[in-house]
Amino acid sequence: MPVTHSKKTSTDSGNSGKGTGGKTVVRHGGKSNVGSACALTFHMSGHDAAVCQSGHAAQVWAMECKVEGYVTVDVGNGGTTANTVPGASGNNTGNDGAADVILWTKDKVYIWEVKPGNAYGKTDGPKDLTRYVEGMQDYLEDEGDDRTVERGAGLLSGREASREGIVNVWSKSEPEYQGMRFYGRKNRDNPAPKPGPGPDPVQFPRPARAPRHRSGNPHRERSTPQPWNRRRARQGARRPVGRRVASTSLRMRRRPEWERPSSPACCSRSASSSTASRAARSPSGAPSSVGNDVRRRGL
């Protein structure tokens, strides 16, 4: 049953002009409020963000169907006034209600209702939408507006940012949910299809790996050894692993006697005293060959 309400004057319905059959109710100055009301959706609740997404989708639908009109949403300043439905409150008190999304065209008025995609939204949403459609139809008749009010068509699904996170917004294809828009963190009615089992992958033989050169590049010739390495190689010594080992071995090598720096004058002994000491150590009085060998080797 349509909701009865008192007849409103033209000042309550906004700006009005002459239509084909009488007055034409005009809301929000005959312009859309989607752009101004839905500029910052990430500060809105999930419901208001879904309303804004549905408003944009309604504009896209009107453009694709070549329907001239404007869309108003119940969001922001003036949104409730633009979408007011007299006597369509849900508490059965006869107060005014407000539809979420309305498309005002020349011949028809389309209404969409936005609800969460749970059991509550799917149960109460169609009831609220029916109440808004019937209430708006009675209101237009009382104002002398001969346009018909219908449920909105199915709109494109989408996502919108809100202070509660990213919300998904979608429509259902069942006839009882025509004009309904549902939202939630996940689209449980139209989940993303999972990929089916594909064909078994073809196994290609792997090519044999070439032997790796010690330097990492098989085309690079082995570098020639350093001069001291060549000398040690001739002596049969193994090549050191790294530069640090080689430098350490060179640093620890004792230099021969003729390469040592001469002793200071205060520490050098006289030739006579050194000869006398050698003669004292040698039983025959001749210099010891063992001592000479030790000094020659620098030990």
PDB file of C-alpha atoms in Angstrom:
ATOM      1  CA  MET A   1       0.000   0.000   0.000  1.00  0.00           C
ATOM      2  CA  PRO A   2       1.363   3.448  -0.838  1.00  0.00           C
ATOM      3  CA  VAL A   3       2.175   5.656   2.084  1.00  0.00           C
ATOM      4  CA  THR A   4      -0.231   8.576   2.447  1.00  0.00           C
ATOM      5  CA  HIS A   5       1.089  12.019   3.235  1.00  0.00           C
ATOM      6  CA  SER A   6      -0.081  15.584   3.182  1.00  0.00           C
ATOM      7  CA  LYS A   7       0.239  17.617   0.031  1.00  0.00           C
ATOM      8  CA  LYS A   8       3.319  19.832  -0.089  1.00  0.00           C
ATOM      9  CA  THR A   9       3.618  23.284  -1.553  1.00  0.00           C
ATOM     10  CA  SER A  10       6.041  24.234  -4.266  1.00  0.00           C
ATOM     11  CA  THR A  11       8.396  25.894  -1.754  1.00  0.00           C
ATOM     12  CA  ASP A  12       8.994  22.571   0.034  1.00  0.00           C
ATOM     13  CA  SER A  13       9.820  20.752  -3.175  1.00  0.00           C
ATOM     14  CA  GLY A  14      12.497  23.178  -4.278  1.00  0.00           C
ATOM     15  CA  ASN A  15      12.516  25.078  -7.514  1.00  0.00           C
ATOM     16  CA  SER A  16       9.629  24.216  -9.785  1.00  0.00           C
ATOM     17  CA  GLY A  17       8.758  24.920 -13.370  1.00  0.00           C
ATOM     18  CA  LYS A  18       6.109  24.021 -15.877  1.00  0.00           C
ATOM     19  CA  GLY A  19       6.191  20.513 -17.268  1.00  0.00           C
ATOM     20  CA  THR A  20       4.164  18.838 -19.982  1.00  0.00           C
ATOM     21  CA  GLY A  21       1.421  17.842 -17.598  1.00  0.00           C
ATOM     22  CA  GLY A  22       1.770  20.561 -14.993  1.00  0.00           C
ATOM     23  CA  LYS A  23       4.553  21.256 -12.510  1.00  0.00           C
ATOM     24  CA  THR A  24       7.940  19.545 -12.681  1.00  0.00           C
ATOM     25  CA  VAL A  25       9.621  18.978  -9.346  1.00  0.00           C
ATOM     26  CA  VAL A  26      13.217  20.170  -9.452  1.00  0.00           C
ATOM     27  CA  ARG A  27      15.786  19.249  -6.811  1.00  0.00           C
ATOM     28  CA  HIS A  28      19.185  20.813  -6.173  1.00  0.00           C
ATOM     29  CA  GLY A  29      18.614  23.465  -8.807  1.00  0.00           C
ATOM     30  CA  GLY A  30      18.337  20.854 -11.567  1.00  0.00           C
ATOM     31  CA  LYS A  31      22.016  19.883 -11.172  1.00  0.00           C
ATOM     32  CA  SER A  32      23.813  16.852  -9.830  1.00  0.00           C
ATOM     33  CA  ASN A  33      25.481  16.987  -6.420  1.00  0.00           C
ATOM     34  CA  VAL A  34      27.608  13.865  -6.895  1.00  0.00           C
ATOM     35  CA  GLY A  35      30.770  15.767  -7.769  1.00  0.00           C
ATOM     36  CA  SER A  36      30.621  18.142  -4.812  1.00  0.00           C
ATOM     37  CA  ALA A  37      29.278  15.717  -2.186  1.00  0.00           C
ATOM     38  CA  CYS A  38      31.565  12.801  -3.096  1.00  0.00           C
ATOM     39  CA  ALA A  39      34.886  14.606  -3.449  1.00  0.00           C
ATOM     40  CA  LEU A  40      36.511  13.055  -0.336  1.00  0.00           C
ATOM     41  CA  THR A  41      35.053   9.605   0.187  1.00  0.00           C
ATOM     42  CA  PHE A  42      37.929   8.369   2.361  1.00  0.00           C
ATOM     43  CA  HIS A  43      36.557  10.547   5.174  1.00  0.00           C
ATOM     44  CA  MET A  44      33.081   8.974   4.891  1.00  0.00           C
ATOM     45  CA  SER A  45      31.528   5.866   6.327  1.00  0.00           C
ATOM     46  CA  GLY A  46      31.277   2.714   4.265  1.00  0.00           C
ATOM     47  CA  HIS A  47      27.596   3.364   3.532  1.00  0.00           C
ATOM     48  CA  ASP A  48      28.149   6.922   2.273  1.00  0.00           C
ATOM     49  CA  ALA A  49      31.102   5.816   0.147  1.00  0.00           C
ATOM     50  CA  ALA A  50      28.902   3.118  -1.404  1.00  0.00           C
ATOM     51  CA  VAL A  51      26.209   5.749  -2.075  1.00  0.00           C
ATOM     52  CA  CYS A  52      28.777   7.893  -3.879  1.00  0.00           C
ATOM     53  CA  GLN A  53      29.973   4.961  -5.958  1.00  0.00           C
ATOM     54  CA  SER A  54      26.366   4.164  -6.881  1.00  0.00           C
ATOM     55  CA  GLY A  55      25.819   7.808  -7.845  1.00  0.00           C
ATOM     56  CA  HIS A  56      28.766   7.698 -10.223  1.00  0.00           C
ATOM     57  CA  ALA A  57      27.547   4.383 -11.624  1.00  0.00           C
ATOM     58  CA  ALA A  58      24.065   5.878 -12.173  1.00  0.00           C
ATOM     59  CA  GLN A  59      25.613   8.713 -14.154  1.00  0.00           C
ATOM     60  CA  VAL A  60      27.508   6.232 -16.300  1.00  0.00           C
ATOM     61  CA  TRP A  61      24.324   4.225 -16.881  1.00  0.00           C
ATOM     62  CA  ALA A  62      22.414   7.352 -17.948  1.00  0.00           C
ATOM     63  CA  MET A  63      25.193   8.327 -20.323  1.00  0.00           C
ATOM     64  CA  GLU A  64      25.336   4.876 -21.920  1.00  0.00           C
ATOM     65  CA  CYS A  65      21.545   4.730 -22.313  1.00  0.00           C
ATOM     66  CA  LYS A  66      21.470   8.320 -23.629  1.00  0.00           C
ATOM     67  CA  VAL A  67      19.117   9.441 -20.874  1.00  0.00           C
ATOM     68  CA  GLU A  68      19.224  13.146 -20.079  1.00  0.00           C
ATOM     69  CA  GLY A  69      18.937  14.019 -16.414  1.00  0.00           C
ATOM     70  CA  TYR A  70      20.879  14.599 -13.201  1.00  0.00           C
ATOM     71  CA  VAL A  71      21.713  12.420 -10.197  1.00  0.00           C
ATOM     72  CA  THR A  72      21.380  13.420  -6.549  1.00  0.00           C
ATOM     73  CA  VAL A  73      22.729  11.468  -3.579  1.00  0.00           C
ATOM     74  CA  ASP A  74      21.862  11.622   0.112  1.00  0.00           C
ATOM     75  CA  VAL A  75      25.410  12.585   1.135  1.00  0.00           C
ATOM     76  CA  GLY A  76      26.834  15.841   2.426  1.00  0.00           C
ATOM     77  CA  ASN A  77      25.223  19.202   2.855  1.00  0.00           C
ATOM     78  CA  GLY A  78      21.893  19.397   1.077  1.00  0.00           C
ATOM     79  CA  GLY A  79      21.848  15.697   0.169  1.00  0.00           C
ATOM     80  CA  THR A  80      18.905  14.885   2.414  1.00  0.00           C
ATOM     81  CA  THR A  81      16.922  17.843   1.091  1.00  0.00           C
ATOM     82  CA  ALA A  82      17.595  16.854  -2.521  1.00  0.00           C
ATOM     83  CA  ASN A  83      16.447  13.253  -1.959  1.00  0.00           C
ATOM     84  CA  THR A  84      13.610  13.810   0.497  1.00  0.00           C
ATOM     85  CA  VAL A  85      10.588  11.538   0.061  1.00  0.00           C
ATOM     86  CA  PRO A  86       7.657  13.003   2.077  1.00  0.00           C
ATOM     87  CA  GLY A  87       6.000  10.559   4.463  1.00  0.00           C
ATOM     88  CA  ALA A  88       8.338   7.684   3.587  1.00  0.00           C
ATOM     89  CA  SER A  89      10.066   7.259   6.933  1.00  0.00           C
ATOM     90  CA  GLY A  90      10.709   3.685   7.958  1.00  0.00           C
ATOM     91  CA  ASN A  91       9.325   4.006  11.503  1.00  0.00           C
ATOM     92  CA  ASN A  92       5.698   4.342  10.308  1.00  0.00           C
ATOM     93  CA  THR A  93       5.338   7.788  11.833  1.00  0.00           C
ATOM     94  CA  GLY A  94       4.564   9.598   8.609  1.00  0.00           C
ATOM     95  CA  ASN A  95       7.803  11.571   8.721  1.00  0.00           C
ATOM     96  CA  ASP A  96       9.875  12.283   5.667  1.00  0.00           C
ATOM     97  CA  GLY A  97      12.437   9.806   4.443  1.00  0.00           C
ATOM     98  CA  ALA A  98      15.387  10.139   2.092  1.00  0.00           C
ATOM     99  CA  ALA A  99      16.354   7.841  -0.754  1.00  0.00           C
ATOM    100  CA  ASP A 100      20.034   7.147  -1.297  1.00  0.00           C
ATOM    101  CA  VAL A 101      20.345   7.724  -5.063  1.00  0.00           C
ATOM    102  CA  ILE A 102      17.807   9.350  -7.412  1.00  0.00           C
ATOM    103  CA  LEU A 103      18.101   9.956 -11.150  1.00  0.00           C
ATOM    104  CA  TRP A 104      15.800  12.738 -12.309  1.00  0.00           C
ATOM    105  CA  THR A 105      15.044  12.543 -16.018  1.00  0.00           C
ATOM    106  CA  LYS A 106      12.487  14.236 -18.248  1.00  0.00           C
ATOM    107  CA  ASP A 107       9.986  11.370 -18.276  1.00  0.00           C
ATOM    108  CA  LYS A 108      10.900   9.149 -15.306  1.00  0.00           C
ATOM    109  CA  VAL A 109      12.476   9.160 -11.866  1.00  0.00           C
ATOM    110  CA  TYR A 110      14.750   6.236 -10.916  1.00  0.00           C
ATOM    111  CA  ILE A 111      15.566   5.363  -7.302  1.00  0.00           C
ATOM    112  CA  TRP A 112      18.298   3.143  -5.856  1.00  0.00           C
ATOM    113  CA  GLU A 113      18.687   2.013  -2.244  1.00  0.00           C
ATOM    114  CA  VAL A 114      22.099   1.141  -0.738  1.00  0.00           C
ATOM    115  CA  LYS A 115      22.345  -1.499   1.982  1.00  0.00           C
ATOM    116  CA  PRO A 116      25.075  -3.703   3.444  1.00  0.00           C
ATOM    117  CA  GLY A 117      25.455  -7.038   1.717  1.00  0.00           C
ATOM    118  CA  ASN A 118      24.290  -9.133   4.704  1.00  0.00           C
ATOM    119  CA  ALA A 119      21.012 -10.718   5.750  1.00  0.00           C
ATOM    120  CA  TYR A 120      19.674  -7.455   7.147  1.00  0.00           C
ATOM    121  CA  GLY A 121      20.356  -5.547   3.924  1.00  0.00           C
ATOM    122  CA  LYS A 122      18.855  -8.214   1.703  1.00  0.00           C
ATOM    123  CA  THR A 123      15.714  -8.438   3.858  1.00  0.00           C
ATOM    124  CA  ASP A 124      14.978  -4.785   4.711  1.00  0.00           C
ATOM    125  CA  GLY A 125      16.512  -3.175   1.632  1.00  0.00           C
ATOM    126  CA  PRO A 126      13.772  -4.128  -0.864  1.00  0.00           C
ATOM    127  CA  LYS A 127      11.088  -3.030   1.625  1.00  0.00           C
ATOM    128  CA  ASP A 128      12.662   0.402   2.040  1.00  0.00           C
ATOM    129  CA  LEU A 129      13.062   0.801  -1.708  1.00  0.00           C
ATOM    130  CA  THR A 130       9.400  -0.053  -2.305  1.00  0.00           C
ATOM    131  CA  ARG A 131       8.366   2.504   0.283  1.00  0.00           C
ATOM    132  CA  TYR A 132      10.471   5.220  -1.348  1.00  0.00           C
ATOM    133  CA  VAL A 133       9.182   4.458  -4.852  1.00  0.00           C
ATOM    134  CA  GLU A 134       5.539   4.527  -3.800  1.00  0.00           C
ATOM    135  CA  GLY A 135       6.023   7.604  -1.602  1.00  0.00           C
ATOM    136  CA  MET A 136       7.773   9.532  -4.400  1.00  0.00           C
ATOM    137  CA  GLN A 137       5.068   8.542  -6.873  1.00  0.00           C
ATOM    138  CA  ASP A 138       2.327   9.854  -4.564  1.00  0.00           C
ATOM    139  CA  TYR A 139       4.301  13.034  -3.967  1.00  0.00           C
ATOM    140  CA  LEU A 140       4.749  13.762  -7.680  1.00  0.00           C
ATOM    141  CA  GLU A 141       1.072  13.162  -8.325  1.00  0.00           C
ATOM    142  CA  ASP A 142       0.159  15.583  -5.556  1.00  0.00           C
ATOM    143  CA  GLU A 143       2.481  18.170  -7.082  1.00  0.00           C
ATOM    144  CA  GLY A 144       1.033  17.729 -10.548  1.00  0.00           C
ATOM    145  CA  ASP A 145       4.164  16.079 -11.918  1.00  0.00           C
ATOM    146  CA  ASP A 146       3.162  13.364 -14.382  1.00  0.00           C
ATOM    147  CA  ARG A 147       6.500  11.519 -14.339  1.00  0.00           C
ATOM    148  CA  THR A 148       6.550   7.888 -13.262  1.00  0.00           C
ATOM    149  CA  VAL A 149       8.819   6.559 -10.524  1.00  0.00           C
ATOM    150  CA  GLU A 150      10.624   3.248 -11.037  1.00  0.00           C
ATOM    151  CA  ARG A 151      13.332   1.167  -9.457  1.00  0.00           C
ATOM    152  CA  GLY A 152      16.740   1.762 -10.875  1.00  0.00           C
ATOM    153  CA  ALA A 153      18.391  -0.669 -13.246  1.00  0.00           C
ATOM    154  CA  GLY A 154      21.405  -2.784 -12.451  1.00  0.00           C
ATOM    155  CA  LEU A 155      24.598  -0.746 -12.260  1.00  0.00           C
ATOM    156  CA  LEU A 156      28.245  -1.560 -12.681  1.00  0.00           C
ATOM    157  CA  SER A 157      30.117  -2.968  -9.727  1.00  0.00           C
ATOM    158  CA  GLY A 158      32.994  -0.997  -8.290  1.00  0.00           C
ATOM    159  CA  ARG A 159      35.128  -0.157  -5.286  1.00  0.00           C
ATOM    160  CA  GLU A 160      35.360   2.994  -3.209  1.00  0.00           C
ATOM    161  CA  ALA A 161      37.667   4.182  -0.441  1.00  0.00           C
ATOM    162  CA  SER A 162      36.205   5.052   2.952  1.00  0.00           C
ATOM    163  CA  ARG A 163      37.442   5.587   6.505  1.00  0.00           C
ATOM    164  CA  GLU A 164      36.537   1.935   7.107  1.00  0.00           C
ATOM    165  CA  GLY A 165      38.738   0.782   4.228  1.00  0.00           C
ATOM    166  CA  ILE A 166      37.995  -0.203   0.667  1.00  0.00           C
ATOM    167  CA  VAL A 167      34.349  -1.228   0.145  1.00  0.00           C
ATOM    168  CA  ASN A 168      32.988  -3.207  -2.766  1.00  0.00           C
ATOM    169  CA  VAL A 169      29.649  -2.144  -4.256  1.00  0.00           C
ATOM    170  CA  TRP A 170      27.534  -4.330  -6.526  1.00  0.00           C
ATOM    171  CA  SER A 171      24.037  -5.097  -7.824  1.00  0.00           C
ATOM    172  CA  LYS A 172      22.221  -8.407  -7.893  1.00  0.00           C
ATOM    173  CA  SER A 173      20.570  -9.833 -10.999  1.00  0.00           C
ATOM    174  CA  GLU A 174      17.503 -11.305  -9.247  1.00  0.00           C
ATOM    175  CA  PRO A 175      14.237  -9.440 -10.011  1.00  0.00           C
ATOM    176  CA  GLU A 176      13.397  -8.980  -6.325  1.00  0.00           C
ATOM    177  CA  TYR A 177      16.646  -7.026  -5.859  1.00  0.00           C
ATOM    178  CA  GLN A 178      16.185  -4.613  -8.764  1.00  0.00           C
ATOM    179  CA  GLY A 179      17.250  -1.136  -7.730  1.00  0.00           C
ATOM    180  CA  MET A 180      19.242  -2.432  -4.762  1.00  0.00           C
ATOM    181  CA  ARG A 181      22.933  -1.723  -4.260  1.00  0.00           C
ATOM    182  CA  PHE A 182      24.908  -3.763  -1.742  1.00  0.00           C
ATOM    183  CA  TYR A 183      28.287  -3.019  -0.262  1.00  0.00           C
ATOM    184  CA  GLY A 184      30.851  -4.771   1.919  1.00  0.00           C
ATOM    185  CA  ARG A 185      34.520  -5.509   2.315  1.00  0.00           C
ATOM    186  CA  LYS A 186      34.023  -8.529   0.063  1.00  0.00           C
ATOM    187  CA  ASN A 187      31.597  -9.124  -2.776  1.00  0.00           C
ATOM    188  CA  ARG A 188      30.101 -12.344  -1.465  1.00  0.00           C
ATOM    189  CA  ASP A 189      27.339 -12.481  -4.106  1.00  0.00           C
ATOM    190  CA  ASN A 190      29.704 -12.288  -7.075  1.00  0.00           C
ATOM    191  CA  PRO A 191      33.039 -13.709  -5.914  1.00  0.00           C
ATOM    192  CA  ALA A 192      35.962 -13.629  -8.264  1.00  0.00           C
ATOM    193  CA  PRO A 193      36.041 -16.848 -10.312  1.00  0.00           C
ATOM    194  CA  LYS A 194      38.810 -19.229  -9.431  1.00  0.00           C
ATOM    195  CA  PRO A 195      40.915 -20.564 -12.293  1.00  0.00           C
ATOM    196  CA  GLY A 196      40.016 -24.100 -13.277  1.00  0.00           C
ATOM    197  CA  PRO A 197      42.493 -26.944 -13.675  1.00  0.00           C
ATOM    198  CA  GLY A 198      44.646 -26.320 -16.697  1.00  0.00           C
ATOM    199  CA  PRO A 199      46.531 -28.777 -18.898  1.00  0.00           C
ATOM    200  CA  ASP A 200      49.607 -30.474 -17.577  1.00  0.00           C
ATOM    201  CA  PRO A 201      52.697 -28.383 -18.215  1.00  0.00           C
ATOM    202  CA  VAL A 202      54.999 -29.619 -20.931  1.00  0.00           C
ATOM    203  CA  GLN A 203      58.353 -30.695 -19.590  1.00  0.00           C
ATOM    204  CA  PHE A 204      61.222 -29.558 -21.805  1.00  0.00           C
ATOM    205  CA  PRO A 205      64.669 -31.141 -21.358  1.00  0.00           C
ATOM    206  CA  ARG A 206      67.158 -28.824 -19.763  1.00  0.00           C
ATOM    207  CA  PRO A 207      70.370 -28.304 -21.723  1.00  0.00           C
ATOM    208  CA  ALA A 208      73.553 -29.643 -20.234  1.00  0.00           C
ATOM    209  CA  ARG A 209      75.467 -27.044 -18.306  1.00  0.00           C
ATOM    210  CA  ALA A 210      78.905 -26.222 -19.560  1.00  0.00           C
ATOM    211  CA  PRO A 211      81.754 -26.687 -17.082  1.00  0.00           C
ATOM    212  CA  ARG A 212      82.441 -23.479 -15.258  1.00  0.00           C
ATOM    213  CA  HIS A 213      85.879 -21.925 -15.513  1.00  0.00           C
ATOM    214  CA  ARG A 214      87.672 -21.017 -12.326  1.00  0.00           C
ATOM    215  CA  SER A 215      87.567 -17.327 -13.257  1.00  0.00           C
ATOM    216  CA  GLY A 216      83.816 -17.503 -13.996  1.00  0.00           C
ATOM    217  CA  ASN A 217      84.211 -16.866 -17.739  1.00  0.00           C
ATOM    218  CA  PRO A 218      85.054 -19.942 -19.843  1.00  0.00           C
ATOM    219  CA  HIS A 219      86.193 -17.721 -22.745  1.00  0.00           C
ATOM    220  CA  ARG A 220      88.668 -15.818 -20.616  1.00  0.00           C
ATOM    221  CA  GLU A 221      92.211 -17.095 -20.702  1.00  0.00           C
ATOM    222  CA  ARG A 222      93.961 -17.793 -17.448  1.00  0.00           C
ATOM    223  CA  SER A 223      95.969 -14.813 -16.380  1.00  0.00           C
ATOM    224  CA  THR A 224      99.732 -15.207 -16.373  1.00  0.00           C
ATOM    225  CA  PRO A 225     101.239 -15.664 -12.925  1.00  0.00           C
ATOM    226  CA  GLN A 226     103.097 -12.863 -11.208  1.00  0.00           C
ATOM    227  CA  PRO A 227     106.934 -12.915 -11.276  1.00  0.00           C
ATOM    228  CA  TRP A 228     107.250 -14.191  -7.756  1.00  0.00           C
ATOM    229  CA  ASN A 229     104.644 -16.863  -8.545  1.00  0.00           C
ATOM    230  CA  ARG A 230     106.665 -18.054 -11.492  1.00  0.00           C
ATOM    231  CA  ARG A 231     109.715 -18.378  -9.303  1.00  0.00           C
ATOM    232  CA  ARG A 232     107.797 -20.284  -6.674  1.00  0.00           C
ATOM    233  CA  ALA A 233     106.227 -22.476  -9.340  1.00  0.00           C
ATOM    234  CA  ARG A 234     109.642 -23.489 -10.598  1.00  0.00           C
ATOM    235  CA  GLN A 235     110.529 -24.460  -7.038  1.00  0.00           C
ATOM    236  CA  GLY A 236     107.458 -26.703  -6.838  1.00  0.00           C
ATOM    237  CA  ALA A 237     105.485 -24.559  -4.358  1.00  0.00           C
ATOM    238  CA  ARG A 238     101.716 -24.413  -4.584  1.00  0.00           C
ATOM    239  CA  ARG A 239     100.108 -21.194  -5.705  1.00  0.00           C
ATOM    240  CA  PRO A 240      98.710 -19.214  -2.738  1.00  0.00           C
ATOM    241  CA  VAL A 241      94.981 -18.843  -2.484  1.00  0.00           C
ATOM    242  CA  GLY A 242      94.807 -15.076  -2.207  1.00  0.00           C
ATOM    243  CA  ARG A 243      96.797 -11.890  -2.167  1.00  0.00           C
ATOM    244  CA  ARG A 244      96.819 -11.729   1.612  1.00  0.00           C
ATOM    245  CA  VAL A 245      98.568 -15.097   1.935  1.00  0.00           C
ATOM    246  CA  ALA A 246     101.113 -14.160  -0.707  1.00  0.00           C
ATOM    247  CA  SER A 247     101.906 -10.795   0.844  1.00  0.00           C
ATOM    248  CA  THR A 248     102.230 -12.407   4.270  1.00  0.00           C
ATOM    249  CA  SER A 249     104.696 -14.968   2.991  1.00  0.00           C
ATOM    250  CA  LEU A 250     106.759 -12.257   1.385  1.00  0.00           C
ATOM    251  CA  ARG A 251     106.677 -10.133   4.506  1.00  0.00           C
ATOM    252  CA  MET A 252     107.874 -13.010   6.712  1.00  0.00           C
ATOM    253  CA  ARG A 253     110.789 -13.953   4.458  1.00  0.00           C
ATOM    254  CA  ARG A 254     114.155 -13.102   6.016  1.00  0.00           C
ATOM    255  CA  ARG A 255     116.258 -10.874   3.860  1.00  0.00           C
ATOM    256  CA  PRO A 256     119.859 -11.961   3.247  1.00  0.00           C
ATOM    257  CA  GLU A 257     122.741 -10.329   5.024  1.00  0.00           C
ATOM    258  CA  TRP A 258     123.817  -8.125   2.126  1.00  0.00           C
ATOM    259  CA  GLU A 259     120.302  -6.618   1.937  1.00  0.00           C
ATOM    260  CA  ARG A 260     120.149  -5.724   5.601  1.00  0.00           C
ATOM    261  CA  PRO A 261     120.848  -2.156   6.664  1.00  0.00           C
ATOM    262  CA  SER A 262     124.212  -1.566   8.254  1.00  0.00           C
ATOM    263  CA  SER A 263     124.361  -1.492  12.061  1.00  0.00           C
ATOM    264  CA  PRO A 264     124.866   1.831  13.822  1.00  0.00           C
ATOM    265  CA  ALA A 265     128.420   2.789  14.804  1.00  0.00           C
ATOM    266  CA  CYS A 266     127.734   2.473  18.504  1.00  0.00           C
ATOM    267  CA  CYS A 267     126.647  -1.132  18.103  1.00  0.00           C
ATOM    268  CA  SER A 268     129.318  -2.287  15.655  1.00  0.00           C
ATOM    269  CA  ARG A 269     132.325  -4.112  16.975  1.00  0.00           C
ATOM    270  CA  SER A 270     135.845  -3.426  15.833  1.00  0.00           C
ATOM    271  CA  ALA A 271     137.423  -5.703  13.310  1.00  0.00           C
ATOM    272  CA  SER A 272     140.169  -6.723  15.697  1.00  0.00           C
ATOM    273  CA  SER A 273     137.759  -7.653  18.462  1.00  0.00           C
ATOM    274  CA  SER A 274     135.562  -9.626  16.110  1.00  0.00           C
ATOM    275  CA  THR A 275     138.578 -11.447  14.671  1.00  0.00           C
ATOM    276  CA  ALA A 276     139.850 -12.230  18.125  1.00  0.00           C
ATOM    277  CA  SER A 277     136.534 -13.606  19.211  1.00  0.00           C
ATOM    278  CA  ARG A 278     136.338 -15.809  16.160  1.00  0.00           C
ATOM    279  CA  ALA A 279     139.832 -17.060  16.811  1.00  0.00           C
ATOM    280  CA  ALA A 280     138.968 -17.798  20.413  1.00  0.00           C
ATOM    281  CA  ARG A 281     135.973 -19.834  19.388  1.00  0.00           C
ATOM    282  CA  SER A 282     137.941 -21.790  16.780  1.00  0.00           C
ATOM    283  CA  PRO A 283     140.353 -24.365  18.158  1.00  0.00           C
ATOM    284  CA  SER A 284     142.801 -23.998  15.244  1.00  0.00           C
ATOM    285  CA  GLY A 285     142.730 -20.202  15.285  1.00  0.00           C
ATOM    286  CA  ALA A 286     141.041 -20.056  11.848  1.00  0.00           C
ATOM    287  CA  PRO A 287     137.586 -18.594  11.406  1.00  0.00           C
ATOM    288  CA  SER A 288     134.852 -21.088  11.888  1.00  0.00           C
ATOM    289  CA  SER A 289     133.057 -22.128   8.711  1.00  0.00           C
ATOM    290  CA  VAL A 290     129.900 -22.804  10.686  1.00  0.00           C
ATOM    291  CA  GLY A 291     129.836 -19.243  11.984  1.00  0.00           C
ATOM    292  CA  ASN A 292     130.346 -17.925   8.447  1.00  0.00           C
ATOM    293  CA  ASP A 293     127.491 -20.024   7.176  1.00  0.00           C
ATOM    294  CA  VAL A 294     125.209 -18.754   9.916  1.00  0.00           C
ATOM    295  CA  ARG A 295     126.069 -15.141   9.219  1.00  0.00           C
ATOM    296  CA  ARG A 296     125.738 -15.669   5.481  1.00  0.00           C
ATOM    297  CA  ARG A 297     122.254 -17.060   5.916  1.00  0.00           C
ATOM    298  CA  GLY A 298     121.267 -14.222   8.222  1.00  0.00           C
ATOM    299  CA  LEU A 299     120.322 -16.431  11.175  1.00  0.00           C
TER     300      LEU A 299
END
